[in-house]
Structures are given as C-alpha cells and as structure tokens.
DNA sequence: TTGAAAGCGCTAACAC
DNA sequence: GTGTTAGCGCTTTCAA
C-alpha cells in the first residue's frame, strides 16, 4: 500500500465541530443530520450548525457509508455515451439525483453484455444504493443477479414487461406510429423498416408498432422490406439499407428507421446509390438527436424528451430509496413528430 | 435515517475468507493485497486466494477507503457532456482509469464557475484520489483551493502555464495555424475569426495562433473581423457572426472559428443572410466533432485526437498517484486538418 | 510468517 | 436532550 494521504492535515472532522460547539460527537452528528435533528434541542442544533459552517466541516461520506451501509451513490449504466441521445438523458439523471443528495456514477458498457455485467458488479462492489440502467435487454440475466442482491434498479429509456422494476421511457409505440402515419399520410404505400435489435425493449416495441401502424392503415407489411439490425450505429443503418435496397424486390418509397443513427446510415446508402432523399425515398428517424436538423437532408424524426426521461428515472430511484418495497412504477413520456425535409410525397403520387 | 440495507445477508466478507482458509483476518488481508502479499507465505497466500475466489469475495472499497484514506475514485469535471467533443474524451479517461483499478466520477459543470467549485468540493467530500478537469480557466482560483488540499489534479484538453499540474491537450497552436494556412493557401486574404473565450486556455491559444499565422503569411489582422465569444455554443457562433457581418466593414472571404459549434452557428448566420458557404465565404471549425462531415456543407475542421487525449490524461493521473511529487508533465497530441466542403477559393480569386 | 488489537470517521442503539 | 459505547469492514502497527 502506498502512503495514504496525510491524515487530519487540517481537515475538520465531526469531532472538531463537536468540540467547538461544546457537545458530544454523537450530538453533533444528530444535529447535523436532517433526519435526526429533532432529537436535539433547537439551541444545540443551531450551535452545532454554526460551528460546522464556521469550521467548514465537510462530512466524510466514506465513513458515513460504512456506518449506514449506504453510499449515496447511484450507478448509471449507459450503453454508449458517444451516442448523442444519451448525454441529455444523463444530464437529467444527474441534475435530479444531485438535488436529492445522491451522486451518479456513470459507466459506459459499450453495448456489450460482458462489460455490462462487469459494470454492474463494479457498482455493487462500490456499494451503490441503486442502479439506473439504460442498457436493459429483453434477456435480463444480469439484472436478476443484481436484483436478487437487493439493489434497487430503475430502467431508463428501456423497460421490461416481466421484471418488477420501475422505468422511465418514451412511449415508443406512439412515437413509431406517429412516424409511420406521417409517411402514410404523405401517400406512401410501400414502406420499409430498419429495426433496432429486438433484444432491446425499444427496438422490440418500435418494431411491433411499425407493423401495427401499417396494418391499421389497411396496408400490408412486406417482410422483405423489414430489416432487423444488430446494433444502433450508422454503419448498421447502411448495412441494413443496402440489404433492403439490393434485395431484389421492388424498392420502397419510404423507409422508417427505429433510430436516428440508423436513419443516417440509410441516408448514406441512398447517396451511394444516387437515390435522392426525399424525392425518391423518404426517410424517418427516431430520437431527434442533437443536430438532426442540420443533416442533409434535415431529418424528419420523432423527438423524445431525453432530459425529462433521465430526470424521471432519477426521481423514481430517489422515491424508491426513500420508500423501499413499494410497487414499481412506469413513467411514459410523450414523443412528438418533428417533420423536416427527409420526407415528402412519393414521386409517382398515389 | 431510513433503514439501512440488511447487513451481511450472504455477502461474503474478509472475515469469511479468513475463516475458510483457516487464517487470521489480518493474514487474509495481506494475502489478498498485491502490495503486502510478500509478507505471507506462498502456501497461505494461495490458500487464501483460492478461498476468496471460491466464496466470490468482493472487497468493500468503502471500508478499505476508510482505512487507507483512499477511494480509488477519480473525479472528472466536464464543462458540458452535451458538447459532442467531450464524450470521446470521457471514454478515453474511463477506459484508461479502469485498466488501473480506478473508477471515474463524472460531473458536469455546465461551464459555470460556481457549479465547478461545487463539483470540486463534492469530489473532495467524496474523497476522490484525484481530479481530472476539463474545465480549467485561466483564472484558476478553484484549482488552487483543491491543490492546496493536496488533491492530485490533471488537466485535460485545457492547460495552465503557471500552475504546476500535468495536462493532456492537443497542440492548439498548431491546429489553428493549420486551419488558417489552409485558408491562406486557398487565396483568402480577408479572414475573420470567431474566438472562444480567452479565459479558456484553448480559446486563448487558438486566438494567439490565429494572429500569428496571419502575420506570418505577411498579412494583417483586421481587428473588426475578430470576435471573441462568451461561450462555445452554436448560438454564440451565430451572435458573433452577426456582429462580424453586420459590423459595417467589408466582409471577410473566410471565417475561422475556434470551435466546431461556433462554426455551425456561423453557418446559420450565413444562411440567414443568404450568403453561400463556401462560394461567398469559407468557414473552418475546430475539433472535428462527430457528424461534422454530415453538415451542410460538410465542415472543414481541425481534428483533435479526443479519445487519446482523455486516455493520456488518465495515464498521467495514474502515474502521479503512484509516484506523488514528481514533476508535472504536459502531453501534447498532434491535430490534423480535415478538408471538407466548407472551404473553397475566394470568389474573385487572387 | 502470523496473530492481536487499534483505529479510519461516522451512526445508532442504549443509557442517563 | 445528551452522553456512552459499540460497531461498519478493512488495513496496519506491534508482538509473538
């Protein structure tokens, strides 16, 4: 073990505050702690508080955590914070958590189930009080492990129907329906779909919603025009689009993507083939990532309230920590269609 | 205080490992700890290790931290992780730190000096072993406070000439020079500049580099064409560009921006005025943010190795923690000009 | 080489 | 109301 930082070098501890206020250490602790303040007389409480402020006392959460078996830390698992959809969510989480005295602990999982498991374990090792995860898959073995250990879990952006944990998500069904109906209203009849992995609740739900929306319009889904991806990158979008366009069947007049990045990749595939968007093929994204309005063409997409989703997830966590054992809640926030220039009426009208 | 999580419910502790291996708690501790393993006989060490693995022992870093006065946690201050330049840096930091057994603790400061100070304090309260900051301003009162407290600090992306802390940055001087020389080589003579706040080392350095590069080419800088911003947003870029374009003096044929976001804002200002980029005015950015190639027009900019900068900063931190008191080091990574379509020869050639 | 025992800074029964 | 006294799970002297 390397030399620990010099101890007590001017760092004021509870002991110092107690001494300054002329009370016992324990009394000082009670006076300073919101939830035990009532045990102490007004006067002493005030005296201790003043002393604490005067000395610039900063409680040591490590010691407190050891004593209370709580860390006031919330692990946050994010699949990839390089995906522009996530930073706003993280902001929401952080702001709301900090307001409640918790600190988030952000870990990137790279969308890799192994790293995810490692991340979860690392968090447990760090004694997090809860885990907010944006990485849930429909196969949730990791989650179960953590849940069994009694760690509070809240899902953000994703959700799992058969697991009793709270979640904050956008209404993906409505969102995807909005996009498809927009396309149908423009006159499109042959609509392709670029799906996110069905393993993600978001991917699954949007996929179902696409089918439902098409059918509800009295149309049929052509299975050759539906491609399911392995991930959510631009590259994946390009790959899927290539498969769709070069598949031999008559090309669609519009393509709905389950995610903006997929849509961006699709745009690339179209450009490569000199297919004009939106003249030849319309494209919709999902998410309304930052800068979506600046792409060529500006992307028609479904806006989801990212910051709010993060904040809601954090709120759920804080609530559950305060009242453990209550029933899980599912917050669903409403998405909104943002029409820009990647969609238009089909060329040979209807 | 709400009910702490049930204690010891099946959680294996050092005590259990010791018992299983038939040794004293202290011996088990020594056997499991890399740096004290030598004090223990081969055989016991092995026995303890096996027991630990068999029982699935996970040390409790909280307790360890309390005893060693170390947290194995590194605070990471980021001005705004919604700015697409930062996520890759954070990835670099996280990956490198984790490899060394540390965990980053990311906090967003919103570029607000007050939140910055709060963040620093929160980190100290959490007993971080060090702070990696991407928020340094040339006025660095906060930093001093932390430094005095003996916390290791490493600067990332920014640096401070007069403060003895290590840093990992891009060579901003070279980068900005690359962009300006590119413009000059295209034939531009009237070049405007959108500067980042001079309070940021990056802003200051690029600003100086712009002037030097123009002068070295035998040209003169027109002060009316240099605008210094208050921040790094698109809105700020639009505002500065408006001031520059509507300022009354003859407009430039090219504008160099100290940052991609500023450049994006500039593009908006041009569009509003129906000035074509690059036909009428060329624009360069700085940073090569993700998706920079997708904007209208694709942005000519200076690529900085973001991930590597983050990783380098983390490496510096790990090194300093292992060998405190060594001299600070400054790692400067080389940027690269990426020519895309926002720059062209000036219209009325030279 | 190992065991015993004293803390790290704080909270929480339990007395007074 | 406030003081006493045990710990929380681990590391680290000090002895043996």
Coordinates of N, CA and C (backbone and C1' of nucleotides) in Angstrom, one line a residue, chain C, chain D:
Chain C
dT1 P 8.6 -15.5 5.1 O5' 7.1 -15.6 5.6 C5' 6.6 -16.9 5.8 C4' 5.8 -16.9 7.1 C3' 4.4 -16.4 6.9 O3' 3.5 -17.6 7.0 C1' 5.4 -15.6 8.9
dT2 P 2.0 -17.5 6.9 O5' 1.6 -16.9 8.3 C5' 1.2 -17.8 9.4 C4' 1.0 -16.9 10.6 C3' -0.4 -16.3 10.7 O3' -1.2 -17.1 11.5 C1' 1.3 -14.9 11.5
dG3 P -2.7 -16.8 11.8 O5' -2.6 -15.9 13.1 C5' -2.1 -16.5 14.2 C4' -2.1 -15.5 15.4 C3' -3.5 -14.9 15.7 O3' -3.7 -14.9 17.1 C1' -2.0 -13.2 15.3
dA4 P -5.1 -14.4 17.7 O5' -4.7 -13.0 18.4 C5' -3.5 -12.8 19.0 C4' -3.4 -11.4 19.6 C3' -4.8 -10.8 19.9 O3' -4.6 -10.0 21.1 C1' -3.8 -9.4 18.3
dA5 P -5.9 -9.2 21.7 O5' -5.7 -7.8 21.1 C5' -4.4 -7.2 21.1 C4' -4.5 -5.8 20.5 C3' -5.8 -5.1 20.9 O3' -5.5 -3.7 21.0 C1' -5.5 -5.1 18.6
dA6 P -6.5 -2.7 21.7 O5' -6.1 -1.4 21.0 C5' -4.8 -1.2 20.6 C4' -4.8 -0.3 19.3 C3' -5.9 0.8 19.4 O3' -5.3 2.0 18.9 C1' -6.1 -0.5 17.4
dG7 P -6.0 3.4 19.1 O5' -7.4 3.0 18.5 C5' -8.1 4.0 17.8 C4' -7.5 4.0 16.3 C3' -8.4 4.8 15.4 O3' -7.6 5.6 14.6 C1' -8.1 2.5 14.6
dC8 P -8.2 7.1 14.5 O5' -8.7 7.1 12.9 C5' -7.8 7.0 11.9 C4' -8.6 6.7 10.6 C3' -9.9 7.5 10.6 O3' -9.7 8.6 9.7 C1' -10.2 5.1 10.0
dG9 P -9.9 10.1 10.4 O5' -11.5 10.3 10.3 C5' -12.1 10.3 9.0 C4' -13.6 10.1 9.2 C3' -14.3 11.2 10.2 O3' -15.3 11.7 9.5 C1' -14.9 8.9 10.8
dC10 P -16.4 12.6 10.2 O5' -17.6 11.6 10.4 C5' -18.3 11.0 9.3 C4' -19.1 9.9 9.7 C3' -20.3 10.2 10.6 O3' -21.5 10.2 9.7 C1' -19.2 8.3 11.4
dT11 P -22.9 10.6 10.4 O5' -23.4 9.2 10.9 C5' -23.7 8.2 10.0 C4' -24.2 7.0 10.8 C3' -25.6 7.2 11.4 O3' -26.3 6.1 11.2 C1' -24.0 6.4 13.0
dA12 P -27.9 6.0 11.6 O5' -27.8 5.1 12.9 C5' -27.3 3.8 12.8 C4' -27.4 3.1 14.1 C3' -28.8 3.3 14.8 O3' -29.1 2.1 15.5 C1' -27.1 4.2 16.2
dA13 P -30.6 1.6 15.5 O5' -31.3 1.9 16.7 C5' -31.4 1.5 18.0 C4' -30.4 0.6 18.6 C3' -30.8 0.3 20.0 O3' -30.6 -1.0 20.4 C1' -28.7 1.6 19.9
dC14 P -31.4 -1.6 21.7 O5' -30.7 -0.8 22.9 C5' -29.3 -1.1 23.2 C4' -28.9 -0.1 24.3 C3' -29.9 0.1 25.4 O3' -29.4 -0.5 26.5 C1' -28.9 2.2 24.7
dA15 P -30.1 -0.5 27.9 O5' -29.1 0.4 28.7 C5' -29.5 1.5 29.3 C4' -28.3 2.4 29.6 C3' -28.5 3.2 30.9 O3' -27.3 3.3 31.6 C1' -28.5 4.6 28.9
dC16 P -27.5 3.6 33.1 O5' -27.6 5.2 33.2 C5' -26.5 6.0 33.0 C4' -26.9 7.4 32.7 C3' -27.7 8.0 33.9 O3' -27.0 9.0 34.5 C1' -28.7 8.6 31.8
Chain D
dG1 P -36.7 17.3 24.3 O5' -35.3 18.0 24.3 C5' -34.2 17.6 23.6 C4' -33.0 18.0 24.5 C3' -31.7 18.0 23.8 O3' -30.8 18.8 24.4 C1' -31.9 16.1 25.2
dT2 P -29.4 19.1 23.9 O5' -28.5 17.8 24.3 C5' -28.0 17.9 25.7 C4' -27.3 16.6 26.0 C3' -26.1 16.2 25.1 O3' -25.0 16.3 25.9 C1' -27.5 14.3 25.5
dG3 P -23.5 16.2 25.3 O5' -23.1 14.8 26.0 C5' -23.1 14.6 27.4 C4' -23.0 13.2 27.8 C3' -21.7 12.5 27.2 O3' -21.2 11.7 28.3 C1' -23.6 11.3 26.5
dT4 P -19.8 11.0 28.1 O5' -20.1 9.5 28.5 C5' -21.4 9.0 28.1 C4' -21.4 7.4 28.2 C3' -20.1 6.8 27.8 O3' -19.9 5.6 28.5 C1' -21.8 6.2 26.2
dT5 P -18.6 4.7 28.3 O5' -19.1 3.8 27.1 C5' -20.3 3.0 27.3 C4' -20.6 2.2 26.0 C3' -19.4 1.6 25.4 O3' -19.7 0.2 25.1 C1' -20.5 2.8 23.7
dA6 P -18.6 -0.9 25.3 O5' -19.0 -1.9 24.1 C5' -18.9 -1.3 22.8 C4' -20.1 -1.7 21.9 C3' -19.6 -2.5 20.7 O3' -20.6 -3.4 20.3 C1' -20.3 -0.3 20.1
dG7 P -20.1 -4.6 19.4 O5' -18.8 -4.0 18.8 C5' -18.5 -4.2 17.4 C4' -19.5 -3.5 16.5 C3' -19.1 -3.5 15.1 O3' -20.2 -4.1 14.3 C1' -19.5 -1.3 15.8
dC8 P -19.8 -5.0 13.1 O5' -19.9 -4.1 11.8 C5' -21.2 -3.6 11.4 C4' -20.9 -2.6 10.2 C3' -19.7 -3.1 9.3 O3' -20.3 -3.6 8.1 C1' -19.5 -0.7 10.0
dG9 P -20.0 -5.1 7.8 O5' -18.6 -5.1 7.1 C5' -18.5 -4.4 5.9 C4' -17.0 -4.2 5.6 C3' -16.2 -5.5 5.6 O3' -15.4 -5.5 4.4 C1' -15.2 -3.9 7.0
dC10 P -14.3 -6.5 4.0 O5' -13.0 -5.7 4.3 C5' -12.6 -4.6 3.5 C4' -11.6 -3.7 4.2 C3' -10.2 -4.3 4.3 O3' -9.4 -3.8 3.2 C1' -10.9 -3.1 6.3
dT11 P -8.0 -4.3 3.0 O5' -7.2 -3.4 4.0 C5' -7.0 -2.0 3.7 C4' -6.2 -1.3 4.8 C3' -4.7 -1.7 4.8 O3' -4.0 -0.5 5.0 C1' -5.6 -2.0 6.9
dT12 P -2.5 -0.4 4.7 O5' -1.9 -0.4 6.2 C5' -2.3 0.5 7.1 C4' -1.8 0.3 8.5 C3' -0.3 -0.3 8.5 O3' 0.4 0.4 9.5 C1' -1.7 -1.7 9.7
dT13 P 1.9 0.8 9.3 O5' 2.7 -0.3 10.2 C5' 3.5 0.1 11.3 C4' 2.6 0.3 12.5 C3' 3.3 -0.2 13.7 O3' 3.6 0.8 14.6 C1' 1.1 -1.2 13.5
dC14 P 4.8 0.7 15.7 O5' 4.4 -0.6 16.5 C5' 3.3 -0.6 17.4 C4' 3.1 -1.9 18.0 C3' 4.4 -2.6 18.4 O3' 4.3 -2.9 19.8 C1' 3.1 -4.1 17.1
dA15 P 5.6 -3.2 20.7 O5' 5.3 -4.7 21.2 C5' 4.9 -5.6 20.2 C4' 4.1 -6.7 20.8 C3' 4.9 -7.8 21.4 O3' 4.2 -8.6 22.3 C1' 4.2 -8.5 19.3
dA16 P 4.9 -9.7 23.2 O5' 4.7 -11.0 22.3 C5' 3.5 -11.6 22.1 C4' 3.6 -12.7 21.1 C3' 4.7 -13.7 21.5 O3' 4.1 -15.0 21.4 C1' 4.9 -13.1 19.3

